[in-house]
Amino acid sequence: MDAKTLLVLEFPQVLERLARHTVFAAGRARALALQPTGSLRRARALQDETSEARLLLAQHPEITLRGIRDIRAAVEDARRGIILAPDALLAIKATLARARDLRRSLTRHQQIAPRLADLAALLPPPLGLVDAIARTIDEKGNIPDNASPTLARVRADILLARQRLTRRLERMVRDPAIVPLLQEALVTQRGGRYVLPLKAEFKGRLPGIVHDRSASGATLFVEPLPIVEINNHLRELEQAEVQEIRRLLAALSREVALHAETLLQAVDTLARLDVIFARGHLAEAMDAVRPRLLPLRPVEENPAAEAPRAAATLRLYAARHPLLPPDRVVPIDLVLDDHTLALVITGPNTGGKTVTLKTAGLLVAMAQSGLHIPAEEGSALSVFHDLFADIGDEQSIEQSLSTFSGHLRNIVRILRRADHRSLVLLDELGAGTDPQEGAALARAILDYLVRRSVTTLVATHYPELKLYAQATPGVVNASMAFDPRSLKPTYRLVIGLPGRSNALEIARRLGLPEEIIAAARAGFHPDELQADALIDEIHRQRRLARQERRRAEKARRRAETLRSRLNRRLARIEEERRRLLEATQTQAQDEIAALQDEIRDLRRRLRRLLPPEEAMAAQSALRAAEKQARDLQARAEEALAAVQDETAAPEPPPVATPPPPLTVGARVHVERLGATGTVAALDTEAEEAEVIVGALRVRTPLRHLRVLAPPAPQGTPAREEIPAVPAAPSPGLELDLRGLAADEALERLDKYLDQAYLAGLPFVRIVHGKGTGRLRIAVRDALAHHPHVRSWEPGLPQEGGDGVTVAKLDTG
């Protein structure tokens, strides 16, 4: 990529924002050195890494690189034979331990972050250094006694010698003959030697060696002769302690030097991971989306004038400049069709033309650097081999170049290098010279770029370029909208319409006399006045269309709300009707059962009390009553069955229609997941699609998708078709129940399944281990009867086999 262009587009400022999310110096340096790639495969891989990092940050926020240090300088010192200080060795230990934990964590989540797991696999094992440093240096940087047997023995000798010395000195400071000679009755140290504070006037009265004198000269610090030998022995032991510590640190430093290359590679891998997670953090901070990256289409030079074909795709929805405050930036839709080679943007000064150019260039550079872009879902970009921009003042006092000359030198450089694989951004093309000559030159330059099929965005004030765009296939007019009432730009890009001059309207509203405005208008060519009037009418009709569309959308939303309300009310009425019918049927059955019991009881009593001939007659009456009871029961059961058939009657079979096409926004069934979702992006080249399933975004082959509902009407932007991610937070795709009692495990499982269902997860993994199998049986029995679980199956061998159960949830 052209370094000058990236500087003009303020790409380094974007990298500075990225670097703020890194956690150590090596990652920051790598972030600041990030450059866009011209390789489609590499750009897609970088985007995959950023998406995986965002998913991990959302589902597993405990995964972090915090605690990693930049140990490269310490490793290089060790390689040169320098003995490392304890704090440097502790930094190496902490970095290796954190790398070990990171490798384990990312490997465990390989299913959702395969690229990051592969990168983490490059991290080395601890190499024994972690344990060696931990045995030698404690967390505060001190060397403990048990670091070596020699150190433990020397420190024990030091303790004994110090105790012996202090006992001798304490006896001396309590000696009545010596106390009057001392400034204070205490033991102190000078130069590592134990001394007594002697009054200066008694010099010589206490035999010994003077090591120091107070600032006033009134006190001499004297080492009494009787303790000189003990002091010497103590000093020798302290030197032995220093030598042993030095030996231990030297051994650790040699171990570091032995693994220097591996440690430096580990730092490089950690720096790569640091930048990837920083890209994820930055994407979240900007509320960015992953753009769909597409290859450049092959084109022929000198395309046919009737139907030129653009090499590149440039489709940005609600794009925002990443460096402007989010509460002030106005999103723009910058969408070029397959036959648009150049876009000519016109509009008032300070209307947003330059910001539009910079936004397009910056988002292209960000996408090709693996950064998600501040735009809406459905945005798509080609991966350009080169990006060129001529924006801003190119005047150079040192080289005696005018603004026009500076711009022209830059444009000459661009024209030499640009081809159909390039994106060219030109601000105020042809400005800085005679308007007629500048307009002619601007038109010739733009025509040259169009003939070479170079994707070009041009900002200009020249009306000649508006006419050129209107008359030239492959070139489209666009304008920055302007509100004549407030005399302020709206900063919105309108593609398909040229901008018009607002000078006279602004002058009128600012109070310029009408006769002057009329005289100025009389100087216009009639065709120009007619064109301005036509543009005004088109803008007015578009405003009316937008207002009508907004009204229709409000009416549609109101109708949807009313329909939802009515459906809920009907559902409640239907439920109440069924409840009443069921209660009535239950009551009838109870009454019939009571009647049958009464008849049976009466029969028994009749047999006991009546003569046989009278009992026979009574039995006939009882049989008739029983028949009536059975008829009543049959009618009650028929009534209940009719109610059940009515309430559970299936919908009439739909009329057979051909399957709807697979497009962005279509509702689809993902066969491999057994779940439904919405198509976010299509890659016909790779025959793959990105599908939003609940809170997840998955990539799957087209053959594994079945369209469930027809796509939205043509012309509806893809960004409006993609549903919002559910508000409920995701509990993660995996629940580990190992080591828990069955009751506690089932309670946690029930809460977890509720959270996963609310978050819209299509499936979850329950890790229960193999063991005795009791926990596995309990978990699977609970899954079989849980209302949110559609089905379950044992995990695959690479997932843990029978120690894992994969439950597919009912996502609706």
Tab-separated table of N, CA and C in Angstrom, residues 471-579:
chain	number	residue	atom	x	y	z
A	471	ALA	N	-23.217	11.940	-18.798
A	471	ALA	CA	-23.176	11.473	-20.186
A	471	ALA	C	-22.269	10.269	-20.390
A	472	THR	N	-21.459	9.890	-19.408
A	472	THR	CA	-20.451	8.841	-19.603
A	472	THR	C	-20.879	7.552	-18.908
A	473	PRO	N	-20.970	6.440	-19.653
A	473	PRO	CA	-21.271	5.156	-19.002
A	473	PRO	C	-20.170	4.790	-18.008
A	474	GLY	N	-20.572	4.286	-16.857
A	474	GLY	CA	-19.601	3.896	-15.841
A	474	GLY	C	-19.272	4.985	-14.853
A	475	VAL	N	-19.761	6.211	-15.088
A	475	VAL	CA	-19.512	7.329	-14.183
A	475	VAL	C	-20.857	7.805	-13.636
A	476	VAL	N	-20.932	8.006	-12.318
A	476	VAL	CA	-22.188	8.331	-11.652
A	476	VAL	C	-22.007	9.602	-10.829
A	477	ASN	N	-23.017	10.460	-10.865
A	477	ASN	CA	-23.022	11.665	-10.034
A	477	ASN	C	-23.435	11.323	-8.603
A	478	ALA	N	-22.947	12.098	-7.681
A	478	ALA	CA	-23.379	12.023	-6.285
A	478	ALA	C	-23.252	13.410	-5.695
A	479	SER	N	-23.956	13.651	-4.611
A	479	SER	CA	-23.917	14.987	-4.023
A	479	SER	C	-24.019	14.885	-2.511
A	480	MET	N	-23.474	15.892	-1.838
A	480	MET	CA	-23.631	16.029	-0.399
A	480	MET	C	-24.852	16.916	-0.160
A	481	ALA	N	-25.830	16.379	0.529
A	481	ALA	CA	-27.100	17.080	0.703
A	481	ALA	C	-26.905	18.382	1.484
A	482	PHE	N	-27.775	19.381	1.172
A	482	PHE	CA	-27.686	20.708	1.788
A	482	PHE	C	-29.100	21.157	2.142
A	483	ASP	N	-29.262	21.695	3.353
A	483	ASP	CA	-30.574	22.173	3.802
A	483	ASP	C	-30.654	23.673	3.562
A	484	PRO	N	-31.431	24.118	2.545
A	484	PRO	CA	-31.502	25.555	2.253
A	484	PRO	C	-32.190	26.363	3.347
A	485	ARG	N	-32.974	25.719	4.193
A	485	ARG	CA	-33.648	26.462	5.250
A	485	ARG	C	-32.669	26.886	6.338
A	486	SER	N	-31.841	25.934	6.777
A	486	SER	CA	-30.892	26.259	7.851
A	486	SER	C	-29.562	26.768	7.302
A	487	LEU	N	-29.398	26.723	5.950
A	487	LEU	CA	-28.141	27.125	5.305
A	487	LEU	C	-26.976	26.272	5.820
A	488	LYS	N	-27.267	25.005	6.153
A	488	LYS	CA	-26.233	24.114	6.665
A	488	LYS	C	-26.229	22.817	5.873
A	489	PRO	N	-25.044	22.232	5.691
A	489	PRO	CA	-24.991	20.906	5.034
A	489	PRO	C	-25.530	19.837	5.971
A	490	THR	N	-26.068	18.763	5.388
A	490	THR	CA	-26.555	17.641	6.199
A	490	THR	C	-25.522	16.520	6.281
A	491	TYR	N	-24.449	16.608	5.486
A	491	TYR	CA	-23.359	15.627	5.465
A	491	TYR	C	-23.809	14.252	4.997
A	492	ARG	N	-24.937	14.175	4.310
A	492	ARG	CA	-25.420	12.894	3.807
A	492	ARG	C	-25.127	12.795	2.311
A	493	LEU	N	-24.675	11.615	1.902
A	493	LEU	CA	-24.322	11.386	0.510
A	493	LEU	C	-25.539	10.874	-0.247
A	494	VAL	N	-25.839	11.509	-1.365
A	494	VAL	CA	-26.949	11.102	-2.227
A	494	VAL	C	-26.357	10.672	-3.566
A	495	ILE	N	-26.405	9.376	-3.857
A	495	ILE	CA	-25.845	8.838	-5.101
A	495	ILE	C	-26.907	8.871	-6.181
A	496	GLY	N	-26.507	9.321	-7.370
A	496	GLY	CA	-27.414	9.368	-8.503
A	496	GLY	C	-27.835	10.762	-8.883
A	497	LEU	N	-27.580	11.733	-8.001
A	497	LEU	CA	-27.961	13.114	-8.281
A	497	LEU	C	-26.764	14.026	-8.088
A	498	PRO	N	-26.539	14.951	-9.026
A	498	PRO	CA	-25.469	15.924	-8.829
A	498	PRO	C	-25.889	16.985	-7.823
A	499	GLY	N	-24.923	17.625	-7.204
A	499	GLY	CA	-25.215	18.741	-6.326
A	499	GLY	C	-25.472	19.996	-7.146
A	500	ARG	N	-26.139	20.948	-6.554
A	500	ARG	CA	-26.418	22.197	-7.264
A	500	ARG	C	-25.795	23.349	-6.502
A	501	SER	N	-25.627	24.468	-7.174
A	501	SER	CA	-25.071	25.643	-6.535
A	501	SER	C	-26.100	26.245	-5.589
A	502	ASN	N	-25.696	26.531	-4.380
A	502	ASN	CA	-26.595	27.132	-3.391
A	502	ASN	C	-26.211	28.577	-3.090
A	503	ALA	N	-25.315	29.151	-3.905
A	503	ALA	CA	-24.799	30.482	-3.597
A	503	ALA	C	-25.917	31.520	-3.571
A	504	LEU	N	-26.812	31.517	-4.577
A	504	LEU	CA	-27.861	32.534	-4.634
A	504	LEU	C	-28.863	32.363	-3.500
A	505	GLU	N	-29.187	31.117	-3.175
A	505	GLU	CA	-30.129	30.880	-2.091
A	505	GLU	C	-29.552	31.354	-0.760
A	506	ILE	N	-28.268	31.062	-0.554
A	506	ILE	CA	-27.610	31.503	0.683
A	506	ILE	C	-27.567	33.025	0.735
A	507	ALA	N	-27.257	33.649	-0.416
A	507	ALA	CA	-27.196	35.115	-0.463
A	507	ALA	C	-28.546	35.741	-0.133
A	508	ARG	N	-29.630	35.155	-0.664
A	508	ARG	CA	-30.960	35.704	-0.390
A	508	ARG	C	-31.273	35.627	1.095
A	509	ARG	N	-30.991	34.472	1.700
A	509	ARG	CA	-31.323	34.302	3.120
A	509	ARG	C	-30.440	35.156	4.028
A	510	LEU	N	-29.266	35.541	3.509
A	510	LEU	CA	-28.395	36.398	4.300
A	510	LEU	C	-28.700	37.879	4.099
A	511	GLY	N	-29.703	38.177	3.220
A	511	GLY	CA	-30.163	39.557	3.105
A	511	GLY	C	-29.650	40.311	1.902
A	512	LEU	N	-29.014	39.649	0.950
A	512	LEU	CA	-28.560	40.361	-0.247
A	512	LEU	C	-29.783	40.864	-1.021
A	513	PRO	N	-29.761	42.136	-1.500
A	513	PRO	CA	-30.939	42.682	-2.199
A	513	PRO	C	-31.378	41.793	-3.356
A	514	GLU	N	-32.685	41.732	-3.545
A	514	GLU	CA	-33.255	40.850	-4.551
A	514	GLU	C	-32.848	41.272	-5.953
A	515	GLU	N	-32.661	42.595	-6.175
A	515	GLU	CA	-32.284	43.040	-7.523
A	515	GLU	C	-30.892	42.541	-7.907
A	516	ILE	N	-30.017	42.438	-6.906
A	516	ILE	CA	-28.677	41.911	-7.208
A	516	ILE	C	-28.773	40.424	-7.533
A	517	ILE	N	-29.591	39.699	-6.751
A	517	ILE	CA	-29.753	38.275	-7.009
A	517	ILE	C	-30.359	38.046	-8.380
A	518	ALA	N	-31.366	38.915	-8.756
A	518	ALA	CA	-31.999	38.785	-10.075
A	518	ALA	C	-30.994	39.054	-11.179
A	519	ALA	N	-30.125	40.070	-10.974
A	519	ALA	CA	-29.122	40.379	-11.995
A	519	ALA	C	-28.141	39.216	-12.133
A	520	ALA	N	-27.765	38.631	-11.007
A	520	ALA	CA	-26.850	37.485	-11.068
A	520	ALA	C	-27.506	36.317	-11.779
A	521	ARG	N	-28.776	36.086	-11.486
A	521	ARG	CA	-29.465	34.972	-12.126
A	521	ARG	C	-29.604	35.212	-13.630
A	522	ALA	N	-29.756	36.496	-14.053
A	522	ALA	CA	-29.874	36.804	-15.485
A	522	ALA	C	-28.594	36.468	-16.229
A	523	GLY	N	-27.462	36.440	-15.506
A	523	GLY	CA	-26.204	36.117	-16.166
A	523	GLY	C	-26.020	34.634	-16.403
A	524	PHE	N	-26.920	33.799	-15.847
A	524	PHE	CA	-26.803	32.349	-16.055
A	524	PHE	C	-27.316	31.984	-17.434
A	525	HIS	N	-26.767	30.923	-17.978
A	525	HIS	CA	-27.282	30.368	-19.220
A	525	HIS	C	-28.629	29.733	-18.933
A	526	PRO	N	-29.620	29.852	-19.804
A	526	PRO	CA	-30.942	29.257	-19.549
A	526	PRO	C	-30.887	27.759	-19.249
A	527	ASP	N	-29.959	27.056	-19.914
A	527	ASP	CA	-29.865	25.607	-19.667
A	527	ASP	C	-29.449	25.322	-18.220
A	528	GLU	N	-28.551	26.198	-17.696
A	528	GLU	CA	-28.115	25.981	-16.319
A	528	GLU	C	-29.262	26.202	-15.342
A	529	LEU	N	-30.092	27.252	-15.595
A	529	LEU	CA	-31.238	27.495	-14.725
A	529	LEU	C	-32.228	26.346	-14.793
A	530	GLN	N	-32.446	25.829	-16.013
A	530	GLN	CA	-33.370	24.708	-16.157
A	530	GLN	C	-32.835	23.469	-15.450
A	531	ALA	N	-31.527	23.226	-15.545
A	531	ALA	CA	-30.931	22.064	-14.879
A	531	ALA	C	-31.054	22.195	-13.362
A	532	ASP	N	-30.791	23.423	-12.844
A	532	ASP	CA	-30.918	23.620	-11.396
A	532	ASP	C	-32.350	23.403	-10.935
A	533	ALA	N	-33.304	23.898	-11.736
A	533	ALA	CA	-34.710	23.705	-11.365
A	533	ALA	C	-35.070	22.226	-11.368
A	534	LEU	N	-34.548	21.494	-12.367
A	534	LEU	CA	-34.830	20.067	-12.447
A	534	LEU	C	-34.231	19.334	-11.243
A	535	ILE	N	-33.005	19.704	-10.859
A	535	ILE	CA	-32.376	19.077	-9.702
A	535	ILE	C	-33.163	19.377	-8.438
A	536	ASP	N	-33.627	20.640	-8.313
A	536	ASP	CA	-34.451	21.000	-7.151
A	536	ASP	C	-35.706	20.135	-7.080
A	537	GLU	N	-36.366	19.943	-8.225
A	537	GLU	CA	-37.597	19.163	-8.248
A	537	GLU	C	-37.316	17.702	-7.894
A	538	ILE	N	-36.186	17.150	-8.381
A	538	ILE	CA	-35.836	15.757	-8.052
A	538	ILE	C	-35.586	15.613	-6.560
A	539	HIS	N	-34.854	16.582	-5.994
A	539	HIS	CA	-34.599	16.537	-4.553
A	539	HIS	C	-35.896	16.643	-3.766
A	540	ARG	N	-36.820	17.506	-4.247
A	540	ARG	CA	-38.089	17.662	-3.551
A	540	ARG	C	-38.892	16.366	-3.604
A	541	GLN	N	-38.916	15.720	-4.772
A	541	GLN	CA	-39.640	14.466	-4.901
A	541	GLN	C	-39.009	13.371	-4.024
A	542	ARG	N	-37.695	13.379	-3.917
A	542	ARG	CA	-37.037	12.371	-3.071
A	542	ARG	C	-37.375	12.608	-1.600
A	543	ARG	N	-37.417	13.883	-1.205
A	543	ARG	CA	-37.806	14.169	0.174
A	543	ARG	C	-39.226	13.692	0.454
A	544	LEU	N	-40.142	13.959	-0.509
A	544	LEU	CA	-41.515	13.505	-0.329
A	544	LEU	C	-41.586	11.986	-0.264
A	545	ALA	N	-40.795	11.321	-1.111
A	545	ALA	CA	-40.792	9.855	-1.100
A	545	ALA	C	-40.284	9.323	0.239
A	546	ARG	N	-39.237	9.975	0.786
A	546	ARG	CA	-38.732	9.538	2.083
A	546	ARG	C	-39.781	9.724	3.178
A	547	GLN	N	-40.489	10.882	3.113
A	547	GLN	CA	-41.528	11.120	4.118
A	547	GLN	C	-42.637	10.085	4.016
A	548	GLU	N	-43.048	9.790	2.774
A	548	GLU	CA	-44.097	8.787	2.595
A	548	GLU	C	-43.614	7.418	3.068
A	549	ARG	N	-42.349	7.112	2.796
A	549	ARG	CA	-41.815	5.822	3.229
A	549	ARG	C	-41.786	5.730	4.746
A	550	ARG	N	-41.420	6.853	5.400
A	550	ARG	CA	-41.416	6.843	6.864
A	550	ARG	C	-42.833	6.673	7.413
A	551	ARG	N	-43.804	7.366	6.774
A	551	ARG	CA	-45.192	7.222	7.233
A	551	ARG	C	-45.669	5.780	7.039
A	552	ALA	N	-45.336	5.209	5.878
A	552	ALA	CA	-45.747	3.826	5.630
A	552	ALA	C	-45.110	2.870	6.625
A	553	GLU	N	-43.855	3.137	6.970
A	553	GLU	CA	-43.167	2.275	7.933
A	553	GLU	C	-43.811	2.381	9.313
A	554	LYS	N	-44.183	3.627	9.709
A	554	LYS	CA	-44.866	3.786	10.995
A	554	LYS	C	-46.199	3.057	10.989
A	555	ALA	N	-46.949	3.180	9.862
A	555	ALA	CA	-48.235	2.489	9.774
A	555	ALA	C	-48.042	0.975	9.839
A	556	ARG	N	-46.997	0.484	9.173
A	556	ARG	CA	-46.730	-0.953	9.206
A	556	ARG	C	-46.418	-1.414	10.625
A	557	ARG	N	-45.592	-0.609	11.339
A	557	ARG	CA	-45.255	-0.982	12.713
A	557	ARG	C	-46.496	-0.975	13.602
A	558	ARG	N	-47.374	0.047	13.392
A	558	ARG	CA	-48.608	0.078	14.182
A	558	ARG	C	-49.468	-1.142	13.892
A	559	ALA	N	-49.569	-1.503	12.601
A	559	ALA	CA	-50.367	-2.682	12.241
A	559	ALA	C	-49.784	-3.947	12.854
A	560	GLU	N	-48.449	-4.058	12.842
A	560	GLU	CA	-47.805	-5.220	13.453
A	560	GLU	C	-48.094	-5.279	14.942
A	561	THR	N	-48.058	-4.107	15.595
A	561	THR	CA	-48.340	-4.073	17.036
A	561	THR	C	-49.766	-4.499	17.317
A	562	LEU	N	-50.718	-3.950	16.508
A	562	LEU	CA	-52.125	-4.313	16.705
A	562	LEU	C	-52.343	-5.796	16.445
A	563	ARG	N	-51.727	-6.314	15.384
A	563	ARG	CA	-51.898	-7.733	15.077
A	563	ARG	C	-51.346	-8.601	16.209
A	564	SER	N	-50.185	-8.190	16.732
A	564	SER	CA	-49.611	-8.946	17.837
A	564	SER	C	-50.534	-8.927	19.045
A	565	ARG	N	-51.094	-7.724	19.322
A	565	ARG	CA	-52.009	-7.613	20.451
A	565	ARG	C	-53.238	-8.498	20.254
A	566	LEU	N	-53.821	-8.442	19.052
A	566	LEU	CA	-54.999	-9.246	18.773
A	566	LEU	C	-54.696	-10.734	18.875
A	567	ASN	N	-53.533	-11.129	18.360
A	567	ASN	CA	-53.162	-12.542	18.446
A	567	ASN	C	-53.048	-12.991	19.898
A	568	ARG	N	-52.437	-12.132	20.735
A	568	ARG	CA	-52.328	-12.499	22.147
A	568	ARG	C	-53.709	-12.590	22.800
A	569	ARG	N	-54.586	-11.620	22.434
A	569	ARG	CA	-55.933	-11.634	23.028
A	569	ARG	C	-56.704	-12.863	22.577
A	570	LEU	N	-56.619	-13.198	21.277
A	570	LEU	CA	-57.306	-14.387	20.778
A	570	LEU	C	-56.763	-15.648	21.432
A	571	ALA	N	-55.437	-15.670	21.636
A	571	ALA	CA	-54.850	-16.839	22.281
A	571	ALA	C	-55.373	-16.999	23.701
A	572	ARG	N	-55.503	-15.871	24.418
A	572	ARG	CA	-56.045	-15.951	25.783
A	572	ARG	C	-57.511	-16.416	25.771
A	573	ILE	N	-58.312	-15.876	24.815
A	573	ILE	CA	-59.714	-16.285	24.721
A	573	ILE	C	-59.816	-17.779	24.414
A	574	GLU	N	-59.001	-18.228	23.439
A	574	GLU	CA	-59.029	-19.639	23.060
A	574	GLU	C	-58.630	-20.538	24.230
A	575	GLU	N	-57.619	-20.093	24.976
A	575	GLU	CA	-57.170	-20.866	26.133
A	575	GLU	C	-58.278	-20.938	27.187
A	576	GLU	N	-58.954	-19.812	27.398
A	576	GLU	CA	-60.042	-19.800	28.372
A	576	GLU	C	-61.189	-20.700	27.920
A	577	ARG	N	-61.491	-20.669	26.606
A	577	ARG	CA	-62.571	-21.526	26.082
A	577	ARG	C	-62.236	-22.999	26.277
A	578	ARG	N	-60.999	-23.355	25.979
A	578	ARG	CA	-60.592	-24.754	26.156
A	578	ARG	C	-60.640	-25.147	27.623
A	579	ARG	N	-60.219	-24.215	28.476
A	579	ARG	CA	-60.218	-24.528	29.903
A	579	ARG	C	-61.641	-24.787	30.405
